[in-house]
Amino acid sequence: MIFSKTAISLVCVLLLLSVFMANLLKIIATDHNFYAENQSEGANFTSYLGEKYGKINDSPHNLIWFLQISDIHISIFRDPGRISQFQQFCDSTVKKIKPHIVLATGDLTDAKAKDNLGSSQVKTEWVYYYNIIKESGVTEHTTWLDIRGNHDNFNIRTLNAQENYFRNYSVQGSTNSRSYVHIVKHNGVSVAFLGIDACPEPGLRRPFNFIGILDAQEQQVIQRLKTVAESNADHIVWFGHYPTSCILPLQQDSEKIDVRQFMGNTKGSQVYVCGHLHSMGGMVPRMYTKHKKGYLELELGDWKDNRMFRLAAIDHGLFSFVDQKHNTWPLVLVTNPKHARFTLPGREPLQLMPQSSHIRILAFSDVKMESVKISFDNISWMKCKGTNKPLFVCLWLPHVFKAGVHKLYVSAVDEMGRKTDVEHLFSLDGSVVPFEIIPRILLMLDAGVVFQALFGTLIMINVLPLVILRLQKRPPKYRRKYGRQILRRVWLLSKIDRVFYPIVLYAIYLPLGPWAVGELIDGYIGAIFAWGILIKGSFIPEPFTYMYGSVQLMFVQIPLIVVLAHCLETRLFCQNIRSYQRLLKNLPFIFILSIQLLLAYFFWLEYGTLSFMFGPLRTWSVALSILLWYKTLTLPPELCRYLTRLNETPS
């Protein structure tokens, strides 16, 4: 049987797509049985925790809770509500909830210029942060653990630079300038809060400060902190600014060590909490996953625009959490039975849930709580007893729910009549609730690899079609009329040496040559390449450069080929049109040129005049586009006749 080229191409595409999907699903799989692979170790550890904590009843013991806030972005140029409501959070919310720890996971200040593109540390913003915490007295009621984010590292030459205001205006900066561990032993629970500072050194201005980097020195620090944590605590809560998908692999003895493996191989690891991605502008509000090593990663929505914070608790070794919008009361967290989606076999004593005598709920409000009720059918309700507020308990019969996933309904009302209803899924036999797929992709893929793959794909799209079409002697065949016209135009364009070679050579240059040379940090000249950045005699492997170059390819270079092909048609077949019609024919190029000029202008605001002048990626490409457009519209008559004859060649 003879197969058509289209059928063979379709089969190849489907085969590649199936391989890609299989690999993707393998990477983001959350059903990996960590407990089965580490059964002996996990059983011993959870057995130890079970014996230590004993039966879950109505006692307030063996319970600790803490808060997280992230991406505050205190700014003197925009949204004063960030500052005033953050002050309210410190003055009121923290004091009402009375957590043992508050984690502030980076981007404490905005560090962006008034034009929203330039970036540098603004001392006034740090003074606001410092004064709010000091004047609120929040550190007298709880332990405040803050850590740097990428915005807190913009335009900082060294860790000891004067501009590194984190050292002097944060709570932890004077004693813990980078990664550190804090041990809490309270109410029968011992927890190590281990903060990871993955900010690169030196800290570039935006946007090339998106990916976290743990160098060899910081890796050694974290290794020591890990040993301290394992020796002094039963539970480890990791915290930092960057999600693990945005942290480059560690280097140890010339071998790459994945930070996820590093955390997962630590005894007692339960969760890594972070920020940075801002819940993708609020589009992915529940960015949670469980890694193959059996611990959770939870990205928290930002304070900047969404005013989110997180309440988390460890109750008899069981980790639970809820994300809440500021000034939304009552705040309710069910700690037993814990949510079925977030169970951690081998890392927490899940065997205590089916043996428990009471349902346990934390309920907070800025006024007195009136009542907390529970139901399993949303019809008949049982009132919970407030034994030691904020803990509310209620007797239950867990053996009734021994198989499958069940729903627990909670209704909490405060004395102002405000009501919060919670639908809580739980299981006692190991039945799980799956994680959403988009959060798994965002947290479990490697952002650097994705950026690099996208850039490489776009380079090939920019080059290969032109090369293939140039080698073809006849116009390409295509069934649909509009697609056939575009292919024929690009085919003709590929035959013009003065256009073909500059486009192809420019695309080949992008992965190899410098994109810009300029003052990337105040007082320091550096060079930006696709594969990283050279500055101060050091190399920063910043993968976000690939994404930056992908924008140029996607929105400028690839559309430019189609636009030039359209301009070629104007040159060959539209000689006798009127001037306004000729202008309309050139509108697509004017649009592409406008995008280029805008991108070049943004680059000038980000990195200054020197980078703008010596910038092949943004600035010089504008001149190249104008030159190619001019050459296309001013082809010599003999070349026009040659192309006209080619166009008349049958497909």
XYZ file of C-alpha atoms in Angstrom:
651
model
C 0.000 0.000 0.000
C 1.340 3.426 -0.943
C 1.000 6.045 1.759
C 0.814 9.747 0.993
C 3.365 12.158 2.412
C 0.620 13.751 4.483
C -0.297 10.427 6.095
C 3.330 9.604 6.896
C 3.882 13.092 8.327
C 0.751 12.748 10.456
C 1.912 9.388 11.818
C 5.325 10.861 12.694
C 3.736 13.831 14.433
C 1.388 11.587 16.420
C 4.298 9.339 17.391
C 6.373 12.284 18.622
C 3.350 13.691 20.441
C 2.671 10.366 22.172
C 6.319 10.103 23.300
C 6.194 13.693 24.570
C 2.947 13.092 26.490
C 4.256 9.850 27.996
C 7.377 11.618 29.274
C 5.355 14.572 30.550
C 2.947 12.339 32.472
C 5.876 10.428 33.941
C 7.506 13.648 35.158
C 4.354 15.071 36.755
C 3.069 11.785 38.218
C 2.046 12.180 41.874
C 0.973 8.560 42.435
C 4.565 7.428 42.978
C 4.516 5.245 46.084
C 7.309 6.681 48.197
C 6.211 4.534 51.144
C 6.526 1.300 49.140
C 10.113 2.132 48.122
C 11.067 3.104 51.678
C 8.737 0.781 53.560
C 11.089 -0.224 56.361
C 12.388 3.297 56.986
C 8.947 4.881 56.630
C 7.265 2.318 58.872
C 9.866 2.806 61.594
C 9.573 6.602 61.411
C 5.762 6.739 61.414
C 5.660 4.102 64.161
C 7.957 6.292 66.234
C 5.716 9.321 65.652
C 2.607 7.286 66.500
C 4.100 6.145 69.806
C 5.285 9.644 70.614
C 1.972 11.414 70.000
C -0.413 8.670 71.099
C -4.125 8.778 70.452
C -5.721 11.796 68.792
C -8.386 12.991 71.223
C -9.690 16.318 72.527
C -6.407 17.354 74.143
C -4.796 20.598 72.933
C -1.357 18.987 73.191
C 0.843 17.898 70.257
C -0.403 20.799 68.128
C 1.429 23.740 66.596
C 0.381 26.192 63.892
C 2.116 28.852 61.815
C 1.447 31.425 59.060
C 3.031 32.147 55.678
C 2.911 35.338 53.648
C 4.708 35.797 50.332
C 5.406 38.339 47.592
C 4.408 41.397 49.615
C 6.062 43.760 47.092
C 5.992 46.885 49.245
C 6.165 49.753 46.748
C 6.328 53.528 47.010
C 5.086 53.940 43.425
C 1.933 51.806 43.224
C -0.919 50.333 45.269
C -0.607 51.896 48.752
C -3.019 49.206 49.958
C -0.169 46.697 50.008
C 1.451 48.706 52.812
C -1.646 49.627 54.821
C -3.113 46.126 54.690
C 0.246 44.534 55.483
C 0.330 46.744 58.550
C -3.160 45.492 59.413
C -1.968 41.910 58.926
C 0.850 42.467 61.434
C -1.217 44.550 63.868
C -4.349 42.428 63.918
C -4.342 39.158 61.964
C -1.135 37.718 63.414
C -2.103 38.729 66.949
C -5.547 37.127 66.615
C -4.227 33.859 65.208
C -1.174 33.783 67.522
C 1.013 31.548 65.358
C 4.291 30.252 66.688
C 6.028 31.189 63.439
C 5.371 33.567 60.537
C 7.195 32.742 57.304
C 7.724 35.673 54.905
C 8.919 33.890 51.769
C 10.559 36.594 49.698
C 9.864 39.598 47.494
C 9.369 41.668 50.608
C 9.786 44.844 48.545
C 9.002 45.626 44.913
C 12.335 47.217 43.899
C 10.876 48.406 40.596
C 11.144 51.892 39.149
C 8.192 54.174 38.568
C 8.064 53.073 34.909
C 7.616 49.464 36.150
C 10.571 48.294 34.012
C 13.726 49.580 35.653
C 14.760 47.783 38.836
C 16.924 48.677 41.806
C 16.684 48.510 45.593
C 14.627 51.354 47.070
C 15.640 52.116 50.636
C 12.302 53.751 51.475
C 10.456 50.512 50.726
C 12.700 48.628 53.126
C 12.159 51.296 55.774
C 8.389 50.784 55.415
C 8.821 47.029 55.888
C 11.082 47.503 58.910
C 8.846 50.096 60.587
C 5.634 48.102 60.126
C 7.114 45.047 61.809
C 8.771 47.076 64.558
C 5.822 49.358 65.356
C 3.293 46.534 65.268
C 5.284 44.629 67.880
C 4.563 41.425 65.997
C 7.971 39.961 66.850
C 7.057 40.157 70.546
C 4.201 37.720 69.944
C 5.699 35.355 67.387
C 8.926 34.473 65.578
C 9.157 36.185 62.191
C 11.264 34.249 59.660
C 11.851 36.224 56.476
C 14.014 35.346 53.487
C 14.976 37.078 50.242
C 13.205 36.805 46.911
C 14.452 37.783 43.468
C 13.055 41.333 43.815
C 15.010 41.715 47.049
C 18.141 40.841 45.055
C 17.753 43.223 42.089
C 20.913 45.183 41.232
C 22.969 43.920 44.173
C 26.664 43.419 43.444
C 27.527 41.253 46.451
C 25.876 39.965 49.583
C 27.784 42.585 51.591
C 26.953 45.482 49.274
C 25.461 48.594 50.839
C 22.397 48.192 48.618
C 21.554 44.815 50.189
C 19.045 46.337 52.588
C 17.808 42.890 53.637
C 20.764 42.740 56.028
C 19.700 45.834 57.953
C 15.945 46.198 57.464
C 14.613 42.646 57.690
C 14.066 40.612 60.844
C 16.517 37.820 60.057
C 18.984 39.635 57.786
C 21.388 40.766 60.493
C 21.939 37.200 61.763
C 20.867 35.046 58.801
C 21.746 36.803 55.562
C 21.061 33.696 53.434
C 19.853 30.137 54.182
C 19.240 29.247 57.834
C 17.334 26.896 60.137
C 15.119 27.678 63.107
C 14.089 24.947 65.548
C 10.752 25.136 67.366
C 9.941 22.814 70.272
C 6.513 23.579 71.651
C 3.539 21.714 73.040
C 5.106 18.320 72.394
C 5.989 19.065 68.745
C 9.498 19.696 67.400
C 9.731 21.352 63.971
C 12.708 22.631 61.983
C 11.928 25.530 59.662
C 14.702 25.440 57.072
C 14.911 28.436 54.752
C 16.603 28.196 51.352
C 17.962 31.400 49.816
C 18.503 30.636 46.108
C 19.143 34.231 45.031
C 22.100 34.319 42.593
C 25.178 36.387 43.333
C 25.589 38.947 41.887
C 21.944 39.957 41.622
C 21.138 41.316 38.161
C 18.450 43.816 37.318
C 15.203 42.398 35.982
C 14.227 40.409 33.994
C 17.342 38.204 34.193
C 16.811 37.339 37.831
C 13.922 34.886 37.545
C 15.630 31.536 38.217
C 17.160 30.621 41.569
C 20.693 29.240 41.767
C 22.288 27.300 44.607
C 26.049 27.468 44.173
C 28.518 25.040 45.759
C 29.044 27.236 48.819
C 25.348 27.584 49.568
C 24.879 23.874 48.996
C 27.400 23.140 51.745
C 25.549 25.527 54.056
C 22.228 23.798 53.385
C 23.839 20.401 53.935
C 24.943 21.518 57.402
C 21.516 22.978 58.136
C 19.902 19.716 57.053
C 22.053 17.793 59.549
C 21.065 20.195 62.339
C 17.386 19.885 61.406
C 17.409 16.083 61.317
C 19.182 15.932 64.682
C 16.866 18.315 66.534
C 13.369 17.949 65.064
C 10.840 15.313 64.078
C 9.350 17.435 61.293
C 11.026 19.663 58.716
C 9.217 22.499 56.950
C 11.318 23.849 54.079
C 10.610 27.383 52.932
C 11.997 29.690 50.267
C 10.972 32.057 47.538
C 11.546 30.068 44.345
C 9.520 26.928 43.530
C 11.745 23.899 42.943
C 10.913 24.142 39.221
C 12.697 27.504 39.225
C 15.864 26.420 41.059
C 18.814 25.159 39.047
C 20.199 21.754 40.093
C 22.909 21.768 42.704
C 26.496 20.931 41.815
C 28.428 18.557 44.034
C 31.610 16.750 42.961
C 30.819 17.565 39.311
C 27.490 15.774 39.690
C 24.109 17.452 39.447
C 21.945 16.963 42.524
C 18.295 17.891 42.168
C 17.082 20.083 45.017
C 13.898 17.984 45.109
C 15.932 14.858 45.785
C 17.905 16.769 48.392
C 14.752 17.686 50.299
C 13.150 14.289 49.796
C 16.148 12.425 51.199
C 15.884 14.368 54.455
C 14.222 12.500 57.312
C 11.136 14.298 58.541
C 10.589 16.434 55.416
C 6.899 17.127 55.050
C 6.513 20.214 52.914
C 8.264 22.948 50.945
C 6.361 26.253 50.915
C 7.236 29.027 48.494
C 5.916 31.916 46.390
C 7.342 33.646 43.281
C 4.818 32.516 40.638
C 1.946 34.623 42.032
C -0.465 31.777 41.237
C 0.120 32.776 37.608
C -1.720 36.045 38.034
C -4.457 34.349 40.064
C -5.274 31.901 37.255
C -3.923 28.911 39.226
C -5.035 29.652 42.800
C -4.288 26.132 44.117
C -0.703 25.518 43.004
C 0.031 22.364 44.982
C 1.696 19.038 44.225
C 3.346 16.037 45.839
C 6.806 15.087 44.635
C 7.997 11.569 43.950
C 9.954 11.585 47.204
C 6.651 11.842 49.041
C 6.619 15.424 50.361
C 4.414 18.372 49.393
C 5.276 21.548 47.515
C 2.821 24.399 48.082
C 3.094 27.713 46.226
C 1.233 30.534 47.961
C -0.668 33.211 46.076
C 0.829 36.677 46.396
C 0.050 39.437 48.852
C 0.858 41.992 46.126
C -2.440 41.750 44.223
C -4.458 39.008 45.924
C -3.710 39.621 49.637
C -3.314 35.928 50.366
C -1.793 34.270 53.416
C -1.562 30.663 54.605
C -2.411 28.997 57.893
C -0.675 25.642 58.427
C -0.614 23.252 61.364
C 1.107 20.083 62.523
C -1.323 18.174 64.734
C -0.045 14.871 66.167
C 2.439 14.774 63.283
C -0.201 15.410 60.578
C 0.448 18.460 58.376
C -2.586 20.500 57.233
C -3.032 23.939 55.699
C -5.514 26.397 54.232
C -4.952 29.484 52.060
C -7.057 32.501 52.956
C -7.690 35.996 51.649
C -6.864 38.798 54.052
C -9.735 40.034 56.238
C -11.897 36.998 55.472
C -13.233 35.593 58.724
C -13.757 33.056 60.239
C -10.623 31.141 59.284
C -11.140 27.365 59.489
C -8.624 24.510 59.255
C -9.483 20.830 59.783
C -6.463 19.037 61.257
C -8.012 15.608 61.901
C -8.887 13.822 59.713
C -6.530 15.547 57.303
C -7.424 16.213 53.661
C -7.122 13.097 51.472
C -5.217 14.950 48.739
C -2.322 15.873 51.014
C -1.656 12.657 52.956
C 2.033 11.736 53.230
C 2.527 7.964 53.697
C 5.873 7.215 55.307
C 6.265 10.804 56.501
C 3.418 11.232 58.986
C 1.519 8.865 61.327
C -1.589 8.354 59.208
C -2.436 5.306 61.330
C -3.554 7.683 64.085
C -6.559 8.946 62.088
C -8.660 5.731 62.093
C -7.776 5.295 65.782
C -8.757 8.846 66.758
C -11.679 9.685 69.002
C -12.257 13.300 67.961
C -12.459 15.463 64.889
C -10.184 18.451 65.426
C -10.678 21.905 63.883
C -8.834 25.184 64.283
C -11.184 28.173 63.972
C -10.129 31.817 64.238
C -11.841 35.175 63.943
C -11.042 38.753 64.865
C -14.010 38.562 67.232
C -15.335 35.769 69.452
C -16.305 32.520 67.714
C -20.001 31.777 68.153
C -20.137 28.156 66.994
C -18.432 25.455 64.948
C -20.579 22.623 63.575
C -19.828 19.543 61.484
C -21.861 17.232 59.275
C -21.197 14.227 57.062
C -24.341 14.519 54.973
C -24.839 18.310 54.997
C -28.232 17.688 56.669
C -27.750 16.646 60.291
C -25.263 18.780 62.206
C -23.206 18.233 65.388
C -21.836 21.073 67.444
C -18.132 21.101 68.240
C -16.793 21.829 71.695
C -14.213 24.550 72.173
C -11.898 22.836 74.652
C -9.007 25.235 74.321
C -9.771 27.867 71.709
C -8.962 28.064 68.817
C -9.209 24.235 68.931
C -12.712 22.835 68.467
C -13.371 19.096 68.807
C -16.208 16.688 68.229
C -16.563 12.961 68.964
C -16.817 10.687 65.928
C -16.812 7.031 64.892
C -13.999 6.614 62.357
C -14.770 2.934 61.678
C -17.931 4.052 59.855
C -15.720 5.744 57.244
C -13.017 3.098 56.915
C -13.315 2.661 53.116
C -13.095 5.257 50.316
C -13.153 9.051 50.228
C -15.725 10.875 52.334
C -16.851 14.463 52.845
C -16.818 16.380 56.082
C -18.780 19.632 56.126
C -17.803 22.366 58.581
C -19.755 25.530 59.326
C -18.170 28.197 61.535
C -19.931 31.380 62.693
C -18.509 34.264 64.716
C -20.395 36.683 66.953
C -20.744 39.190 64.107
C -22.707 36.584 62.147
C -19.968 35.991 59.561
C -19.972 32.421 58.342
C -17.419 30.146 56.700
C -18.429 26.819 55.150
C -15.811 24.179 54.362
C -16.137 20.972 52.374
C -13.325 18.669 53.493
C -12.445 15.399 51.739
C -10.829 12.661 53.821
C -10.017 8.958 53.683
C -8.844 6.470 56.284
C -7.771 3.620 53.998
C -5.235 5.437 51.818
C -7.657 6.444 49.069
C -6.346 9.613 47.460
C -7.745 12.686 45.756
C -5.692 13.602 42.649
C -3.830 16.881 42.253
C -4.803 19.261 39.448
C -2.685 18.877 36.321
C -1.681 22.517 35.668
C -0.150 23.027 39.137
C 1.719 19.744 38.720
C 3.179 20.945 35.409
C 4.202 24.315 36.853
C 5.829 22.849 39.968
C 7.264 19.542 38.734
C 8.796 20.453 35.386
C 12.182 22.161 35.167
C 11.560 25.755 34.046
C 15.074 26.060 32.621
C 14.639 22.973 30.448
C 11.231 24.203 29.259
C 12.647 27.636 28.325
C 15.569 26.017 26.510
C 13.310 23.590 24.617
C 10.975 26.412 23.566
C 13.885 28.532 22.347
C 15.413 25.646 20.400
C 12.072 24.791 18.813
C 11.520 28.377 17.713
C 15.045 28.555 16.249
C 14.277 25.471 14.147
C 10.907 26.910 13.071
C 12.739 30.072 12.038
C 15.413 28.252 10.002
C 14.313 24.811 8.787
C 11.245 25.799 6.711
C 13.279 28.429 4.842
C 16.110 25.974 4.178
C 13.749 23.211 3.051
C 11.781 25.548 0.788
C 14.990 26.921 -0.729
C 16.061 23.417 -1.696
C 12.756 22.722 -3.441
C 12.715 23.456 -7.161
C 8.926 23.524 -7.406
C 6.386 25.392 -5.293
C 5.188 23.374 -2.260
C 1.843 21.627 -2.473
C -0.922 22.314 -0.004
C -4.630 21.646 -0.312
C -6.009 24.759 1.338
C -5.798 27.834 -0.827
C -4.719 30.330 1.831
C -1.993 28.060 3.206
C -0.772 27.332 -0.330
C -0.468 31.052 -1.038
C 1.611 31.655 2.112
C 3.893 28.704 1.366
C 4.414 29.876 -2.204
C 5.296 33.401 -1.034
C 7.810 32.095 1.535
C 9.207 29.720 -1.105
C 9.852 32.664 -3.407
C 11.377 34.638 -0.527
C 13.792 31.790 0.221
C 15.216 32.128 -3.300
C 16.458 35.685 -2.594
C 20.023 35.488 -1.278
C 20.023 39.028 0.151
C 17.041 38.075 2.365
C 17.560 34.366 2.987
C 21.120 34.503 4.348
C 20.628 37.403 6.826
C 17.518 35.744 8.309
C 19.162 32.330 8.670
C 22.498 33.668 9.913
C 20.797 35.909 12.479
C 18.842 32.923 13.821
C 22.054 30.877 14.018
C 23.800 33.777 15.779
C 21.232 33.965 18.588
C 22.254 30.720 20.390
C 25.952 31.586 20.031
C 26.770 35.288 20.146
C 26.157 37.998 22.759
C 22.700 39.558 22.807
C 23.778 42.701 24.606
C 26.786 44.216 26.347
C 26.142 46.825 28.978
C 25.778 47.825 32.624
C 23.767 44.874 33.950
C 24.497 45.936 37.532
C 25.302 49.524 38.523
C 29.030 49.968 37.952
C 29.597 46.584 36.273
C 29.655 45.767 32.560
C 28.435 42.334 31.523
C 27.432 40.352 28.453
C 24.146 38.516 27.932
C 24.188 35.256 25.965
C 21.460 32.699 25.330
C 23.278 30.226 27.585
C 23.954 32.608 30.473
C 25.455 35.893 31.598
C 29.088 36.919 32.092
C 29.690 39.660 34.647
C 32.281 40.524 37.308
C 34.477 37.671 36.082
C 31.787 35.117 36.918
C 29.250 33.141 34.922
C 25.560 33.152 35.883
C 23.652 30.284 34.190
C 20.342 32.173 34.021
C 17.932 30.075 31.862
C 15.388 32.904 31.628
C 17.506 34.252 28.762
C 16.009 31.487 26.612
C 12.521 32.757 27.377
C 13.608 36.305 26.624
C 14.982 35.217 23.241
C 11.844 33.175 22.571
C 9.778 36.355 22.763
C 11.952 37.870 20.021
C 11.585 34.790 17.815
C 7.892 34.282 18.430
C 6.680 37.850 18.039
C 9.285 39.336 15.687
C 11.508 37.018 13.678
C 9.034 34.326 12.614
C 6.232 36.818 11.789
C 8.819 38.914 9.942
C 9.379 36.071 7.448
C 5.667 35.965 6.622
C 5.494 39.759 6.411
C 8.517 39.946 4.095
C 6.923 37.287 1.908
C 3.824 39.473 1.754
C 5.977 42.504 0.853
C 7.618 40.452 -1.901
C 4.208 39.815 -3.425
C 3.608 43.570 -3.385
C 6.895 44.136 -5.197
C 6.241 41.492 -7.855
C 2.542 41.772 -8.600
C 1.277 45.111 -7.272
C 3.307 47.651 -9.252
C 0.372 49.752 -10.433
C -1.527 50.228 -7.180
C -2.164 53.617 -5.636
C -0.048 55.076 -2.846
C -2.639 54.539 -0.082
C -3.044 50.916 -1.210
C 0.719 50.482 -1.072
C 0.656 51.860 2.478
C -2.027 49.349 3.436
C 0.094 46.566 1.946
C 2.970 47.617 4.235
C 0.878 47.870 7.403
C 1.885 44.353 8.579
C 5.550 45.352 8.472
C 4.819 48.623 10.275
C 3.077 46.586 12.990
C 6.052 44.208 13.363
C 8.445 47.164 13.428
C 6.363 48.803 16.161
C 6.669 45.670 18.290
C 10.436 45.655 17.778
C 10.770 49.319 18.698
C 8.675 48.747 21.813
C 10.808 45.777 22.887
C 13.988 47.771 22.250
C 12.591 50.687 24.289
C 11.757 48.352 27.189
C 15.285 46.939 27.034
C 16.699 50.472 27.218
C 14.636 51.159 30.352
C 15.770 47.876 31.893
C 19.511 48.024 31.198
C 20.390 51.528 30.049
C 21.861 53.272 27.014
C 25.015 51.181 26.646
C 23.043 47.916 26.470
C 20.634 49.560 24.047
C 23.472 50.616 21.721
C 25.289 47.269 21.889
C 22.228 45.051 21.703
C 22.053 42.678 18.713
C 18.946 40.962 20.087
C 16.701 43.979 20.446
C 18.236 47.106 18.903
C 20.252 45.786 15.977
C 17.406 43.528 14.894
C 15.362 46.684 14.217
C 17.951 47.861 11.694
C 18.118 44.357 10.188
C 14.339 44.235 9.720
C 14.265 47.649 8.040
C 17.129 46.626 5.764
C 15.440 43.358 4.749
C 12.150 45.170 4.129
C 13.914 47.751 1.978
C 15.802 45.092 0.012
C 12.590 43.142 -0.570
C 10.760 46.186 -1.957
C 13.695 47.305 -4.135
C 14.601 44.068 -5.863
C 16.389 44.541 -9.203
C 14.131 44.084 -12.275
C 16.037 41.014 -13.502
C 15.541 39.282 -10.114
C 11.858 40.204 -10.193
C 11.494 38.632 -13.639
C 13.261 35.486 -12.416
C 10.932 35.198 -9.407
C 7.893 35.846 -11.598
C 8.892 32.955 -13.837
C 9.374 30.748 -10.773
C 5.944 31.701 -9.513
C 4.431 30.513 -12.770
C 5.999 27.078 -12.289
C 3.227 24.507 -11.684
C 3.198 22.813 -8.279
